[in-house]
mmCIF file of C-alpha atoms in Angstrom:
data_model
loop_
_atom_site.group_PDB
_atom_site.id
_atom_site.type_symbol
_atom_site.label_atom_id
_atom_site.label_comp_id
_atom_site.label_asym_id
_atom_site.label_seq_id
_atom_site.Cartn_x
_atom_site.Cartn_y
_atom_site.Cartn_z
ATOM 1 C CA MET A 25 19.757 19.339 8.004
ATOM 2 C CA ASP A 26 20.412 21.855 5.054
ATOM 3 C CA GLU A 27 17.636 20.108 2.877
ATOM 4 C CA ILE A 28 15.326 20.614 5.757
ATOM 5 C CA LYS A 29 16.138 24.250 6.227
ATOM 6 C CA GLY A 30 15.613 24.517 2.317
ATOM 7 C CA ILE A 31 12.078 22.998 2.381
ATOM 8 C CA PHE A 32 11.250 25.220 5.445
ATOM 9 C CA LYS A 33 12.338 28.400 3.775
ATOM 10 C CA SER A 34 10.288 27.655 0.704
ATOM 11 C CA TRP A 35 7.233 27.046 3.007
ATOM 12 C CA HIS A 36 7.926 30.290 5.122
ATOM 13 C CA ASN A 37 8.211 32.157 1.791
ATOM 14 C CA GLU A 38 4.630 31.111 0.882
ATOM 15 C CA VAL A 39 3.198 32.142 4.149
ATOM 16 C CA ASP A 40 2.574 35.414 5.962
ATOM 17 C CA THR A 41 6.278 36.472 6.618
ATOM 18 C CA LYS A 42 5.071 39.215 9.205
ATOM 19 C CA GLN A 43 4.904 36.184 11.570
ATOM 20 C CA VAL A 44 8.117 34.810 12.802
ATOM 21 C CA PHE A 45 8.330 30.950 12.298
ATOM 22 C CA ASN A 46 11.172 28.572 13.176
ATOM 23 C CA PHE A 47 11.550 24.964 13.379
ATOM 24 C CA THR A 48 13.723 22.421 15.411
ATOM 25 C CA LEU A 49 14.659 18.718 15.257
ATOM 26 C CA ASN A 50 14.323 18.563 19.110
ATOM 27 C CA ALA A 51 11.469 17.266 21.141
ATOM 28 C CA PRO A 52 8.974 19.932 22.467
ATOM 29 C CA SER A 53 8.302 20.042 26.263
ATOM 30 C CA ALA A 54 5.702 17.636 27.545
ATOM 31 C CA GLU A 55 3.504 20.660 28.424
ATOM 32 C CA GLU A 56 3.790 22.207 24.717
ATOM 33 C CA PHE A 57 2.982 18.886 23.227
ATOM 34 C CA ASN A 58 -0.188 18.381 25.343
ATOM 35 C CA ARG A 59 -1.203 21.808 24.637
ATOM 36 C CA LEU A 60 -1.044 21.282 20.914
ATOM 37 C CA ARG A 61 -2.762 17.921 21.438
ATOM 38 C CA THR A 62 -5.662 19.644 23.303
ATOM 39 C CA GLU A 63 -6.041 22.473 20.764
ATOM 40 C CA THR A 64 -6.445 19.875 17.845
ATOM 41 C CA GLY A 65 -8.964 17.720 19.881
ATOM 42 C CA TRP A 66 -6.624 14.944 20.712
ATOM 43 C CA GLY A 67 -6.698 15.391 24.647
ATOM 44 C CA THR A 68 -3.673 15.259 27.081
ATOM 45 C CA ALA A 69 -1.833 12.582 28.679
ATOM 46 C CA PRO A 70 -0.187 12.252 32.013
ATOM 47 C CA VAL A 71 3.059 14.640 31.978
ATOM 48 C CA ASP A 72 5.431 11.860 32.980
ATOM 49 C CA THR A 73 3.952 9.308 30.256
ATOM 50 C CA VAL A 74 4.405 12.136 27.590
ATOM 51 C CA ASN A 75 8.003 12.796 28.751
ATOM 52 C CA ASN A 76 8.898 9.255 28.518
ATOM 53 C CA SER A 77 7.304 8.851 25.228
ATOM 54 C CA LEU A 78 8.965 11.987 23.770
ATOM 55 C CA ASN A 79 12.280 10.725 25.233
ATOM 56 C CA ASN A 80 12.181 7.520 23.574
ATOM 57 C CA SER A 81 11.506 8.655 19.920
ATOM 58 C CA LEU A 82 13.836 8.355 17.219
ATOM 59 C CA PHE A 83 13.454 11.771 15.264
ATOM 60 C CA PHE A 84 11.458 14.880 15.936
ATOM 61 C CA VAL A 85 10.576 17.931 13.738
ATOM 62 C CA CYS A 86 8.572 20.779 15.452
ATOM 63 C CA VAL A 87 7.557 24.113 14.121
ATOM 64 C CA PHE A 88 7.009 27.403 16.278
ATOM 65 C CA GLN A 89 5.148 30.505 15.719
ATOM 66 C CA GLU A 90 7.489 32.840 17.666
ATOM 67 C CA THR A 91 7.632 30.606 20.944
ATOM 68 C CA ARG A 92 4.485 28.703 20.333
ATOM 69 C CA LEU A 93 4.453 25.063 19.074
ATOM 70 C CA ILE A 94 2.107 24.974 16.033
ATOM 71 C CA ALA A 95 3.029 21.742 14.286
ATOM 72 C CA THR A 96 5.152 18.633 14.988
ATOM 73 C CA GLY A 97 5.694 15.099 13.829
ATOM 74 C CA ARG A 98 7.857 12.209 15.173
ATOM 75 C CA VAL A 99 9.215 8.919 14.240
ATOM 76 C CA ILE A 100 9.265 6.028 16.929
ATOM 77 C CA GLY A 101 10.337 2.229 16.440
ATOM 78 C CA ASP A 102 13.241 0.065 16.784
ATOM 79 C CA ASP A 103 15.623 1.839 14.786
ATOM 80 C CA GLY A 104 16.009 -1.121 12.569
ATOM 81 C CA LEU A 105 13.288 -3.260 11.008
ATOM 82 C CA PHE A 106 10.310 -1.076 12.329
ATOM 83 C CA PHE A 107 9.689 2.739 12.130
ATOM 84 C CA TYR A 108 6.290 4.465 13.071
ATOM 85 C CA ILE A 109 5.139 8.040 12.020
ATOM 86 C CA GLN A 110 3.458 9.246 14.980
ATOM 87 C CA ASP A 111 1.810 12.387 16.269
ATOM 88 C CA VAL A 112 1.685 14.601 13.052
ATOM 89 C CA ILE A 113 -0.176 17.445 14.424
ATOM 90 C CA VAL A 114 -0.765 20.708 12.929
ATOM 91 C CA ALA A 115 -2.627 23.608 14.972
ATOM 92 C CA LYS A 116 -6.107 24.247 13.326
ATOM 93 C CA ALA A 117 -5.215 27.772 12.485
ATOM 94 C CA TYR A 118 -2.338 26.457 10.348
ATOM 95 C CA GLN A 119 -4.050 23.478 8.880
ATOM 96 C CA GLY A 120 -4.130 23.616 5.068
ATOM 97 C CA SER A 121 -1.087 25.905 4.875
ATOM 98 C CA GLY A 122 1.496 23.228 4.061
ATOM 99 C CA LEU A 123 2.950 22.792 7.517
ATOM 100 C CA GLY A 124 1.866 18.965 7.436
ATOM 101 C CA HIS A 125 3.777 18.680 4.011
ATOM 102 C CA PHE A 126 6.675 20.220 5.674
ATOM 103 C CA ILE A 127 6.573 17.968 8.750
ATOM 104 C CA MET A 128 6.257 14.935 6.204
ATOM 105 C CA GLN A 129 9.015 15.881 4.196
ATOM 106 C CA ALA A 130 11.472 16.179 7.010
ATOM 107 C CA ILE A 131 10.280 13.013 8.374
ATOM 108 C CA GLU A 132 10.911 11.348 4.923
ATOM 109 C CA MET A 133 14.390 12.833 4.641
ATOM 110 C CA TYR A 134 15.215 11.199 8.037
ATOM 111 C CA LEU A 135 13.770 7.626 7.079
ATOM 112 C CA THR A 136 15.691 7.566 3.949
ATOM 113 C CA GLN A 137 18.794 7.808 5.691
ATOM 114 C CA GLN A 138 17.800 5.263 7.922
ATOM 115 C CA VAL A 139 15.701 2.392 6.244
ATOM 116 C CA THR A 140 17.395 -0.522 4.503
ATOM 117 C CA GLN A 141 15.902 -3.481 2.525
ATOM 118 C CA GLY A 142 13.134 -5.194 4.638
ATOM 119 C CA THR A 143 12.447 -2.169 6.755
ATOM 120 C CA THR A 144 8.718 -1.472 7.633
ATOM 121 C CA VAL A 145 7.430 2.099 7.852
ATOM 122 C CA GLY A 146 3.762 2.441 9.310
ATOM 123 C CA LEU A 147 1.491 4.887 10.622
ATOM 124 C CA PHE A 148 -2.038 5.359 11.857
ATOM 125 C CA CYS A 149 -3.918 8.285 10.563
ATOM 126 C CA ALA A 150 -7.314 10.037 11.371
ATOM 127 C CA GLN A 151 -10.228 8.923 9.590
ATOM 128 C CA GLY A 152 -10.181 10.982 6.070
ATOM 129 C CA LYS A 153 -6.585 11.639 6.044
ATOM 130 C CA GLU A 154 -5.519 8.754 4.064
ATOM 131 C CA GLY A 155 -5.107 10.773 0.811
ATOM 132 C CA PHE A 156 -2.686 13.111 2.806
ATOM 133 C CA TYR A 157 -0.446 10.116 3.404
ATOM 134 C CA LYS A 158 -0.763 8.489 0.136
ATOM 135 C CA LYS A 159 0.871 11.483 -1.366
ATOM 136 C CA TYR A 160 4.107 10.021 0.243
ATOM 137 C CA GLN A 161 3.550 6.436 -1.131
ATOM 138 C CA TYR A 162 1.824 5.044 2.180
ATOM 139 C CA LEU A 163 -0.756 2.229 1.315
ATOM 140 C CA VAL A 164 -4.062 1.698 2.968
ATOM 141 C CA ARG A 165 -4.440 -1.624 4.344
ATOM 142 C CA ASP A 166 -7.801 -2.611 3.107
ATOM 143 C CA GLY A 167 -7.330 -6.278 4.175
ATOM 144 C CA SER A 168 -7.216 -7.604 0.509
ATOM 145 C CA GLU A 169 -3.503 -8.397 0.628
ATOM 146 C CA LEU A 170 -1.941 -7.722 4.026
ATOM 147 C CA GLY A 171 -4.809 -7.758 6.333
ATOM 148 C CA PHE A 172 -6.307 -4.543 8.111
ATOM 149 C CA GLY A 173 -3.887 -4.604 11.178
ATOM 150 C CA MET A 174 -4.965 -4.357 14.865
ATOM 151 C CA CYS A 175 -4.060 -2.100 17.612
ATOM 152 C CA LYS A 176 -5.322 -1.961 21.272
ATOM 153 C CA PHE A 177 -6.014 1.384 22.801
ATOM 154 C CA TYR A 178 -6.080 1.845 26.841
#
């Protein structure tokens, strides 16, 4: 937690210090989560579904401007062999400010403490965001070695 606090303080020192920012490693409310999803074009999901999803997450990091959720990211998975980085979302007004980097650094710190040999960490990212995740050594599955991967949306 102290390392994450240090990274957050570094980020905060680089942005407008007239605004009050804070972070938590707790899940946001379903309403806050849906609001941020809507603001960034991700749409909403039923509150019961969101609550269930958030309650079954392994790790969370959220950033608030005053009391408003402006960025989040979480880790889901089986807490053993498979972990997935999910819902790295930054409000449009704060995109490009380094908040996504802070979220990923916090997630990477968590994962470093959890993973063992043979663990797989995966993620899906928006088209055009692959370069952001490559900074953290994530590989694009281009089909040449591991296959493209598959998913099903409902």
